[in-house]
JSON list of C-alpha atoms in Angstrom, two decimals:
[
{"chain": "A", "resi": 1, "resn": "UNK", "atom": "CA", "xyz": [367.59, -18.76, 6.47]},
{"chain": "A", "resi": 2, "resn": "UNK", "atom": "CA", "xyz": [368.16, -15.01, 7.62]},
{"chain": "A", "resi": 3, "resn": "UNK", "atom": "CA", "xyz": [365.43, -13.51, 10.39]},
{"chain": "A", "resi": 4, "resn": "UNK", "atom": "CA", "xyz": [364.14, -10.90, 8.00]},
{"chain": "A", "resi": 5, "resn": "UNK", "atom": "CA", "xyz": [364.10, -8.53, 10.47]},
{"chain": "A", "resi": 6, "resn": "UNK", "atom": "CA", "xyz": [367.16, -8.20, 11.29]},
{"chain": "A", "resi": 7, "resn": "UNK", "atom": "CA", "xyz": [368.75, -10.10, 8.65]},
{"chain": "A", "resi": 8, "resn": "UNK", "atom": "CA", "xyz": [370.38, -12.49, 11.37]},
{"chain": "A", "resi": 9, "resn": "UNK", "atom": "CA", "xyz": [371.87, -15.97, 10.13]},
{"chain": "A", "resi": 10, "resn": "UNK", "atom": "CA", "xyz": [373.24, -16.71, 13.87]},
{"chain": "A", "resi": 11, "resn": "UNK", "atom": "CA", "xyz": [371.72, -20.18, 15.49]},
{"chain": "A", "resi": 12, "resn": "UNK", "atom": "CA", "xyz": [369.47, -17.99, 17.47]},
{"chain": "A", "resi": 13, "resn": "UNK", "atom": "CA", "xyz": [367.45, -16.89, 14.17]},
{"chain": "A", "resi": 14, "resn": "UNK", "atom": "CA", "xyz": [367.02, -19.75, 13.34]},
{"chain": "A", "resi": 15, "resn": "UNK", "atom": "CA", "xyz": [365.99, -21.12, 16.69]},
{"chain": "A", "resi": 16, "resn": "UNK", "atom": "CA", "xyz": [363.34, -18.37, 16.15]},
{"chain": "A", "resi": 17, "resn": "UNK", "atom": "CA", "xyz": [362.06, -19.61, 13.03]},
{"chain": "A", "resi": 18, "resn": "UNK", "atom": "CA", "xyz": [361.65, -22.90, 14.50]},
{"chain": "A", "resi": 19, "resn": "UNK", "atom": "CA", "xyz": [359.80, -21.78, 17.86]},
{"chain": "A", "resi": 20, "resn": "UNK", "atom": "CA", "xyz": [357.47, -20.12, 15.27]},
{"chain": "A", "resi": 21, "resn": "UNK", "atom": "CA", "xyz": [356.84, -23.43, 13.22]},
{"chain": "A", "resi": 22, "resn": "UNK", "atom": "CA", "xyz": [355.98, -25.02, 16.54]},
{"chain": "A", "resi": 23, "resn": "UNK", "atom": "CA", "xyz": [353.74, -22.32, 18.06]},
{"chain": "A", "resi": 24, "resn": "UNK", "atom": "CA", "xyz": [351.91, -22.23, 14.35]},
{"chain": "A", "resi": 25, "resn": "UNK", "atom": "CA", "xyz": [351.46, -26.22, 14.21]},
{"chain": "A", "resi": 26, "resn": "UNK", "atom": "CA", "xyz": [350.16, -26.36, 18.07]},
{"chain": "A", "resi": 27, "resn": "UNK", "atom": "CA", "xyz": [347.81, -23.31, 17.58]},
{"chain": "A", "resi": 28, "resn": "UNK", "atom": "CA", "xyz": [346.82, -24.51, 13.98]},
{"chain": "A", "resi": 29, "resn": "UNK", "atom": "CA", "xyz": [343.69, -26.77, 14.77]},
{"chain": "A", "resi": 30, "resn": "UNK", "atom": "CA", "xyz": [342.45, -24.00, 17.55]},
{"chain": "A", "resi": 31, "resn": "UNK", "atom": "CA", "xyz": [341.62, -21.69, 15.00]},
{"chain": "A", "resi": 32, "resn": "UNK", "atom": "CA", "xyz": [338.56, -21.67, 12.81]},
{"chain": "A", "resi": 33, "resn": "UNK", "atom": "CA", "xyz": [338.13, -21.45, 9.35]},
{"chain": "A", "resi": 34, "resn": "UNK", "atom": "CA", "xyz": [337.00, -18.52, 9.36]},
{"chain": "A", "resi": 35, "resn": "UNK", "atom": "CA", "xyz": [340.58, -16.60, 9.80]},
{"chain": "A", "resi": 36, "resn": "UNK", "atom": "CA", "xyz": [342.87, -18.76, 9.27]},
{"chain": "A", "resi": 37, "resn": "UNK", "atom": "CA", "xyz": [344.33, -17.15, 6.02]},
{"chain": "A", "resi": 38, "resn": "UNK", "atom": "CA", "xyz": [346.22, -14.09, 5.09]},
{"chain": "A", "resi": 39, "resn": "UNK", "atom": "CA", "xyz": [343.38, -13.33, 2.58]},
{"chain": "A", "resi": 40, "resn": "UNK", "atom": "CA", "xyz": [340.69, -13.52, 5.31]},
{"chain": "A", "resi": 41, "resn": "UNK", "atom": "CA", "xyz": [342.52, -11.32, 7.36]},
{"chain": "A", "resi": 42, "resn": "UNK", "atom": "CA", "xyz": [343.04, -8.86, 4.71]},
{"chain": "A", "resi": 43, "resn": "UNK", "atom": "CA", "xyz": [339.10, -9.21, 3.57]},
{"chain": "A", "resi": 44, "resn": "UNK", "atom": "CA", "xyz": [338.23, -8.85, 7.68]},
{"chain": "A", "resi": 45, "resn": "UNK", "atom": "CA", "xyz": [340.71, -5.62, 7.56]},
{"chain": "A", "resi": 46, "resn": "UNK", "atom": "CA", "xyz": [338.69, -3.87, 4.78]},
{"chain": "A", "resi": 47, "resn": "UNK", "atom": "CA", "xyz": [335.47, -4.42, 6.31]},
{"chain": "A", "resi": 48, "resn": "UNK", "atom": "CA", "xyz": [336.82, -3.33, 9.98]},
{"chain": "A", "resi": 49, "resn": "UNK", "atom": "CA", "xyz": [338.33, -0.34, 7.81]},
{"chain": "A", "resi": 50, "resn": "UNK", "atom": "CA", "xyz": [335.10, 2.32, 7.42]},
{"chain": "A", "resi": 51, "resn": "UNK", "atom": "CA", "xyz": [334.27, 1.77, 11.20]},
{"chain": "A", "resi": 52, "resn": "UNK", "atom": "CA", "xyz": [337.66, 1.97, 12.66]},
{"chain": "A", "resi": 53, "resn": "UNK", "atom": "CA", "xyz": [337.95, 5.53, 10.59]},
{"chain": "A", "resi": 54, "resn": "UNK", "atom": "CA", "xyz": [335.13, 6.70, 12.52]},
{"chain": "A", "resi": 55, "resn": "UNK", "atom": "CA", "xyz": [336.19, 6.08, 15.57]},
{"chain": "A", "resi": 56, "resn": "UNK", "atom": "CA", "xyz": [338.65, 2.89, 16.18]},
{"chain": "A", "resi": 57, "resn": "UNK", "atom": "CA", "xyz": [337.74, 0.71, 19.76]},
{"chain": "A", "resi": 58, "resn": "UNK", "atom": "CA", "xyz": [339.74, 0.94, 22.64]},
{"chain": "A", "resi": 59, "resn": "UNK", "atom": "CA", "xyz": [343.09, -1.72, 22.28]},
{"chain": "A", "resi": 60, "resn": "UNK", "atom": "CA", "xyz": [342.33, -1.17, 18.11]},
{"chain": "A", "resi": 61, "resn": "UNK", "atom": "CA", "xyz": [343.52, 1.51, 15.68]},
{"chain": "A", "resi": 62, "resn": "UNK", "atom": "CA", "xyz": [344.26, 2.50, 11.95]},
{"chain": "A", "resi": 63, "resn": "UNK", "atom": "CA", "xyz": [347.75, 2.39, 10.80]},
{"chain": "A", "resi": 64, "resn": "UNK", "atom": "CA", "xyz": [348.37, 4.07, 7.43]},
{"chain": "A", "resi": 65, "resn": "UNK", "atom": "CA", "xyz": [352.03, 3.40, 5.97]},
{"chain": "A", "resi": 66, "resn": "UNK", "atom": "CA", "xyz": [353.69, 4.80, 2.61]},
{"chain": "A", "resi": 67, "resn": "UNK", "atom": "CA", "xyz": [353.30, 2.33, 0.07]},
{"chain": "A", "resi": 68, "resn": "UNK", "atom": "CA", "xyz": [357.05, 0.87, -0.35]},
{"chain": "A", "resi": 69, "resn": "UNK", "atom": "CA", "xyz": [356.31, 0.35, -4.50]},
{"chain": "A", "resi": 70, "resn": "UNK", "atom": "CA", "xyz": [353.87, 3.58, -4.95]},
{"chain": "A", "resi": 71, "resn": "UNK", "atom": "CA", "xyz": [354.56, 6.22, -2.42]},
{"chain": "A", "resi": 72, "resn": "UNK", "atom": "CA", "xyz": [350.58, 5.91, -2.45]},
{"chain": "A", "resi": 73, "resn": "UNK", "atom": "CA", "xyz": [349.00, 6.06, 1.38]},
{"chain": "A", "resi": 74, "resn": "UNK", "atom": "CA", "xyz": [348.03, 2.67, 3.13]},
{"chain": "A", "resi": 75, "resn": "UNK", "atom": "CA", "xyz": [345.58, 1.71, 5.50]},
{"chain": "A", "resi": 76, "resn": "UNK", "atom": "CA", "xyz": [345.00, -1.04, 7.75]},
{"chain": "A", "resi": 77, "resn": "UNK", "atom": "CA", "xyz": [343.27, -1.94, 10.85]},
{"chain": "A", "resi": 78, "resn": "UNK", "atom": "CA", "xyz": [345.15, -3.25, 13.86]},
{"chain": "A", "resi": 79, "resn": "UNK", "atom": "CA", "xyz": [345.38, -4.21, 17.34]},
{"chain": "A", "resi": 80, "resn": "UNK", "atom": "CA", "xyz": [347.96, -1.60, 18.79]},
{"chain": "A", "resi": 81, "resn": "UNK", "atom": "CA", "xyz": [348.30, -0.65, 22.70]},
{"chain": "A", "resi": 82, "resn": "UNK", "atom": "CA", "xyz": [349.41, 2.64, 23.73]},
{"chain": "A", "resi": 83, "resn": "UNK", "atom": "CA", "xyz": [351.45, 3.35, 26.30]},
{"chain": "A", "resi": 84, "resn": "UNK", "atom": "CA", "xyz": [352.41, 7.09, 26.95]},
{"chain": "A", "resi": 85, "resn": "UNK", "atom": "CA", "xyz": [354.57, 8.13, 23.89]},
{"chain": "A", "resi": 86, "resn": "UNK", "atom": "CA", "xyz": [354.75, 4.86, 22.34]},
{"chain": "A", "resi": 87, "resn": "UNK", "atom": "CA", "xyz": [352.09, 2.61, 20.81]},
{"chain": "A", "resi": 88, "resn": "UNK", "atom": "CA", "xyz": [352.95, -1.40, 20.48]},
{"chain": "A", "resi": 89, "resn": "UNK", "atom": "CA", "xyz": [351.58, -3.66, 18.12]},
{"chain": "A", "resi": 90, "resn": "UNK", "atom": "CA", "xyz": [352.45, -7.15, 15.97]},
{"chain": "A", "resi": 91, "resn": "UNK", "atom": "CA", "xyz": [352.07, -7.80, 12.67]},
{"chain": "A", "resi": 92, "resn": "UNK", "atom": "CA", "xyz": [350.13, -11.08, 12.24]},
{"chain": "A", "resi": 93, "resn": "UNK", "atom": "CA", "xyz": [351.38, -14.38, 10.66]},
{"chain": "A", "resi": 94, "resn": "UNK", "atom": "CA", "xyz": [348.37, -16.89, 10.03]},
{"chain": "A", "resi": 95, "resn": "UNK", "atom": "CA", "xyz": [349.15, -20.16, 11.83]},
{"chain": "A", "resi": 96, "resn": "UNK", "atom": "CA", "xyz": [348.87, -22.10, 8.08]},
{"chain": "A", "resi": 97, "resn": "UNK", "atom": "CA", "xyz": [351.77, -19.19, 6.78]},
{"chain": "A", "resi": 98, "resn": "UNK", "atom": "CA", "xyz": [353.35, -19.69, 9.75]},
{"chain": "A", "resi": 99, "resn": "UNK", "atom": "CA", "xyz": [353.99, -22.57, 9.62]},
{"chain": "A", "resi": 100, "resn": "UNK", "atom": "CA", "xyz": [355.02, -23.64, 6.11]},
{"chain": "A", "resi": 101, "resn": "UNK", "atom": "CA", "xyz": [357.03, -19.76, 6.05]},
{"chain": "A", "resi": 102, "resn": "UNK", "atom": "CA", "xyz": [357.68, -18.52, 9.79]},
{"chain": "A", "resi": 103, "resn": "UNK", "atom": "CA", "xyz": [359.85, -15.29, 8.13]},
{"chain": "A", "resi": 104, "resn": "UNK", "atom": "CA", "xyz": [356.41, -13.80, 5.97]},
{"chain": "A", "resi": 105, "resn": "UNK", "atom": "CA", "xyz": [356.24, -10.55, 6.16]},
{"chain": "A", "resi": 106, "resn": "UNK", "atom": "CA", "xyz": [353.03, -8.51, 5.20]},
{"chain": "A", "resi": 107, "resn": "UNK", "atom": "CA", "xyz": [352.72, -5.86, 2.87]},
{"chain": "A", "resi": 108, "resn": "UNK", "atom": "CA", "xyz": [352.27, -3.12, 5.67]},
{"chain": "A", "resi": 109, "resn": "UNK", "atom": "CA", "xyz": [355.25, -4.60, 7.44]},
{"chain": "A", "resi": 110, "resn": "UNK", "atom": "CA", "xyz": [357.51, -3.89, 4.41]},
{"chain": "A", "resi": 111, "resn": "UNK", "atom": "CA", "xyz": [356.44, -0.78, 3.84]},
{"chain": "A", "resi": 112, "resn": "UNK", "atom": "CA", "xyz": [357.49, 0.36, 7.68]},
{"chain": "A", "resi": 113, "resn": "UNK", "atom": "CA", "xyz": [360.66, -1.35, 6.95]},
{"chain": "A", "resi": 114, "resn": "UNK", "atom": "CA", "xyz": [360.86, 1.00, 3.52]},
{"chain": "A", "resi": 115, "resn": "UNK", "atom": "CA", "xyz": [359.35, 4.14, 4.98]},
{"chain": "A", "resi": 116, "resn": "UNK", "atom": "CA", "xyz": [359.25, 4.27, 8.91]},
{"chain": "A", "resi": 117, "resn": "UNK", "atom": "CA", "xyz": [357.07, 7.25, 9.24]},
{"chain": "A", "resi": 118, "resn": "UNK", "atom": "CA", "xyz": [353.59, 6.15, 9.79]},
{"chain": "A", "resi": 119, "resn": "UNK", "atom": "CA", "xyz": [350.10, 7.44, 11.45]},
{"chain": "A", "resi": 120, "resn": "UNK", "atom": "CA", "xyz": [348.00, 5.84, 13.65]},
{"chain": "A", "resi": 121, "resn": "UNK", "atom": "CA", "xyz": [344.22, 6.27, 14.46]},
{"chain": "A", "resi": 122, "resn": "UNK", "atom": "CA", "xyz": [343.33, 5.25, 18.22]},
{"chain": "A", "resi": 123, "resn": "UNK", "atom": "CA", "xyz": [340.31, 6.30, 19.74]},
{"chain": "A", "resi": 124, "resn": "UNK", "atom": "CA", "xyz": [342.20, 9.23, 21.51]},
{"chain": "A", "resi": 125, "resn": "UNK", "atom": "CA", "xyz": [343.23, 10.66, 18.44]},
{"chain": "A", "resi": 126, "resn": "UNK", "atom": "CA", "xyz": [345.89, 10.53, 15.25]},
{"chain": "A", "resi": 127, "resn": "UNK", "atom": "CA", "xyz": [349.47, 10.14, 16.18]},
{"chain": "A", "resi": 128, "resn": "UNK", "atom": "CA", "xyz": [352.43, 10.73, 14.06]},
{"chain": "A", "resi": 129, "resn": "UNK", "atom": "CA", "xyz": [355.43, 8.67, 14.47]},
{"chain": "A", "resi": 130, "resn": "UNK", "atom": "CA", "xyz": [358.22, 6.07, 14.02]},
{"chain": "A", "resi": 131, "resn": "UNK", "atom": "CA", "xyz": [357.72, 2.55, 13.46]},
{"chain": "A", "resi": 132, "resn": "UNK", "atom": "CA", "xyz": [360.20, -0.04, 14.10]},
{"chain": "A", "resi": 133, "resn": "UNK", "atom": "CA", "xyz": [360.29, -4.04, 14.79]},
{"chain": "A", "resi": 134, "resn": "UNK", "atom": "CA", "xyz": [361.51, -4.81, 18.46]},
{"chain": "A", "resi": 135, "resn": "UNK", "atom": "CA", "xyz": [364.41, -6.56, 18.01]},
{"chain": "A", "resi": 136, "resn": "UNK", "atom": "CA", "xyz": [365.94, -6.21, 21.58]},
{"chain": "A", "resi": 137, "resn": "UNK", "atom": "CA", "xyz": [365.14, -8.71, 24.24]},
{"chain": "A", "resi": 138, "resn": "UNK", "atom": "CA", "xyz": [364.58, -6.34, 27.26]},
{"chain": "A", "resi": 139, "resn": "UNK", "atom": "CA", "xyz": [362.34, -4.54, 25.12]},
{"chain": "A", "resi": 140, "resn": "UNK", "atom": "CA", "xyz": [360.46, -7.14, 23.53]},
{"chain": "A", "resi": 141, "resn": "UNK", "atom": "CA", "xyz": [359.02, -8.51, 27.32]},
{"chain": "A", "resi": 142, "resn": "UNK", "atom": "CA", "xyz": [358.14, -5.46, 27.72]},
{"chain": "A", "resi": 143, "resn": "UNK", "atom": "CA", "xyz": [356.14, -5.18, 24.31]},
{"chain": "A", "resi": 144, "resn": "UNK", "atom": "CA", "xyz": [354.75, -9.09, 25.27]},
{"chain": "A", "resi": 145, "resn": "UNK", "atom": "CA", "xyz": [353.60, -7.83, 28.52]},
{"chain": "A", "resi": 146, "resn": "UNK", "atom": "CA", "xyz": [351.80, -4.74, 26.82]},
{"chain": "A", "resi": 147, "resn": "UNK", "atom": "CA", "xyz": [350.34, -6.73, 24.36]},
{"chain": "A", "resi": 148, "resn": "UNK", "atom": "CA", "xyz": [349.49, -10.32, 25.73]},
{"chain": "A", "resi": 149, "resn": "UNK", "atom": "CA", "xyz": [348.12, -9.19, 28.88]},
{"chain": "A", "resi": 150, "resn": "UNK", "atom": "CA", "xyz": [345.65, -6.35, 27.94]},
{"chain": "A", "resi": 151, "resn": "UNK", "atom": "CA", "xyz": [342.04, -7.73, 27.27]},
{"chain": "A", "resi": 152, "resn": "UNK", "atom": "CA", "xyz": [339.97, -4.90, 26.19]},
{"chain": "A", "resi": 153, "resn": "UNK", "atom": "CA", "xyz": [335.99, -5.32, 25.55]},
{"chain": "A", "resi": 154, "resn": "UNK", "atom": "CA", "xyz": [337.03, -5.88, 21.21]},
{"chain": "A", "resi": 155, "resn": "UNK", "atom": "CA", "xyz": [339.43, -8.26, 22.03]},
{"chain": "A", "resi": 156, "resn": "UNK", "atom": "CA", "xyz": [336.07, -10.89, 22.96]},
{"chain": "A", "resi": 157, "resn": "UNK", "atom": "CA", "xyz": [334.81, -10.37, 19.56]},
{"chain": "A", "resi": 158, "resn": "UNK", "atom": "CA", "xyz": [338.33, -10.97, 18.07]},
{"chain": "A", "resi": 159, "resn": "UNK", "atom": "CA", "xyz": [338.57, -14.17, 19.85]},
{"chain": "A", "resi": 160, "resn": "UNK", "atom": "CA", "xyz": [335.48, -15.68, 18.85]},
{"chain": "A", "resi": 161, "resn": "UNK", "atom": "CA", "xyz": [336.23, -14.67, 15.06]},
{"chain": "A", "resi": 162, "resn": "UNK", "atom": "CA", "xyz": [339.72, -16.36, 15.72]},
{"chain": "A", "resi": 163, "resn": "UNK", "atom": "CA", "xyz": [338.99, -19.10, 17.88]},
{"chain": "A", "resi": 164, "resn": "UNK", "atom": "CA", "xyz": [336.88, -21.82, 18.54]},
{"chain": "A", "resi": 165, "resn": "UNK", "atom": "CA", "xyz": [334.54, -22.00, 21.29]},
{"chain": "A", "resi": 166, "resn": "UNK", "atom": "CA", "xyz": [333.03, -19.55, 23.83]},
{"chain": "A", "resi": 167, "resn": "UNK", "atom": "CA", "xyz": [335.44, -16.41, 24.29]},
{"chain": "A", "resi": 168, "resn": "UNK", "atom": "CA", "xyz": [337.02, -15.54, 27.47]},
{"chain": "A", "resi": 169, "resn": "UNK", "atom": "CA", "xyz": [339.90, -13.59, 29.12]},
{"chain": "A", "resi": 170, "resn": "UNK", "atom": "CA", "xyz": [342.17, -16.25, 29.46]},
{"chain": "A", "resi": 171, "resn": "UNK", "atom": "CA", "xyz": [341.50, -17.35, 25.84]},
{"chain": "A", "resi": 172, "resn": "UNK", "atom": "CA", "xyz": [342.13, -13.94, 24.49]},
{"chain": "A", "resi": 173, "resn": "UNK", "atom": "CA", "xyz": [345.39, -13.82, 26.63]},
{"chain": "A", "resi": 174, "resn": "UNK", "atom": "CA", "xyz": [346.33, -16.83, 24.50]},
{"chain": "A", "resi": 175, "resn": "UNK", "atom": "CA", "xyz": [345.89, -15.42, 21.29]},
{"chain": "A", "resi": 176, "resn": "UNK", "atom": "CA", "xyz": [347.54, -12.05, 22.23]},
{"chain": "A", "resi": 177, "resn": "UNK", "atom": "CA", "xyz": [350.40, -14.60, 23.01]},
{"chain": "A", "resi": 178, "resn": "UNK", "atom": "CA", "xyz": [350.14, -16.70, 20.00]},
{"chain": "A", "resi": 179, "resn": "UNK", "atom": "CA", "xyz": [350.40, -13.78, 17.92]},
{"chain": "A", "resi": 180, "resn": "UNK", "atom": "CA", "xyz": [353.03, -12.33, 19.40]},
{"chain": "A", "resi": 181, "resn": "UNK", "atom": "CA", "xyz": [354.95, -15.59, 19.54]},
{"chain": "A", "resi": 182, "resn": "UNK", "atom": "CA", "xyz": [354.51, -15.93, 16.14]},
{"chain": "A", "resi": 183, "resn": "UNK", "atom": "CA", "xyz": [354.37, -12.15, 14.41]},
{"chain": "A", "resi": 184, "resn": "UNK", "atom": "CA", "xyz": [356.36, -9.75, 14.17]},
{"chain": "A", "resi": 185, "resn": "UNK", "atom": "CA", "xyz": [356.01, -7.09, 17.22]},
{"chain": "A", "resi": 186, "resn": "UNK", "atom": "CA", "xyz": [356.81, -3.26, 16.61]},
{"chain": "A", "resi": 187, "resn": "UNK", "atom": "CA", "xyz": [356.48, 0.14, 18.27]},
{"chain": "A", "resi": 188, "resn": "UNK", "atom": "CA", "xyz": [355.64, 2.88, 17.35]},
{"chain": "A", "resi": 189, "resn": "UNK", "atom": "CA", "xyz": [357.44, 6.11, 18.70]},
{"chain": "A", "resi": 190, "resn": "UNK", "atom": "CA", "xyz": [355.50, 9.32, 18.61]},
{"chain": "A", "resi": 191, "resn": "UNK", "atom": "CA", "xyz": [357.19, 12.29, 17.78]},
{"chain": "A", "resi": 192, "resn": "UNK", "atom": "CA", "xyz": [360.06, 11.15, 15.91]}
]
């Protein structure tokens, strides 16, 4: 099987694809039921979506892409993390998907990969750039670091939909990690 995102056959993709089947079936039972689907996380999405118009949390944001199919305008909430002319973010992969197909992509995702040009919404304003999936290993610590280890006040409410149990730092630090681990990570490149 070929890593999507790159379209990689070498051992190493699918090393990849494995790591992600074994993340997925570790972090599967941690969950709860309440997100543990790609529909739930859609339905979550569209009622995050009139709030996060208004004015999106710090460490959360609207991404709108060009519909791949349509051309039409699309809009969905996200956890992104800006740093200076670049904002990082992953595209989610429920542990269930994730396991049983480690390669799913979501609509949003395929429409960057269609049309790269996309805006954001963060709480410091709308940002027009280029998206693209981090592919290269320097970068993509760099994107994990960014990502995994910033806990911003959201990210407790995010846990406790995602997890079981009483939210904390270290538990949100986890899922940051899990996702990552398991998603597909991109960046965002203002001004290009």
């Amino acid at each position: 099987m070929a890593d999507p995102a790159t379209g990689d056959t070498t051992p190493a993709s699918h090393q990849r694809l494995a790591d992600i089947r074994i993340a997925a079936t570790a972090e599967a039972g941690k969950h709860t039921h309440l997100v543990r689907t790609a529909r739930a996380g859609r339905l979550l999405s569209a009622a995050m979506l009139p709030w996060f118009l208004l004015r999106p949390p710090r460490g959360y944001g609207v991404i709108t892409t060009t519909g791949r199919k349509t051309g039409r305008k699309r809009r969905k909430c996200v956890r992104v993390i800006r740093r200076d002319d670049r904002a990082y973010l992953v595209q989610l992969v429920p542990p269930h998907l994730a396991m049983t197909a480690p390669a799913a992509a979501s609509g949003w995702l395929l429409n960057i990969r269609a049309h790269p040009r996309v805006r954001i919404r963060l709480p410091e304003g709308t940002f027009e750039g280029t998206a693209r999936e981090i592919t290269d290993p320097t970068e993509c610590a760099i994107a994990r670091t960014i990502l995994c280890e910033t806990v911003v006040a959201a990210d407790y409410g995010e846990c406790a939909l995602h997890l079981r149990g009483r939210p904390s730092r270290a538990k949100a630090q986890q899922l940051h990690r899990y996702w990552f681990d398991t998603g597909h990570p991109l960046v965002i490149e203002f001004g290009r």
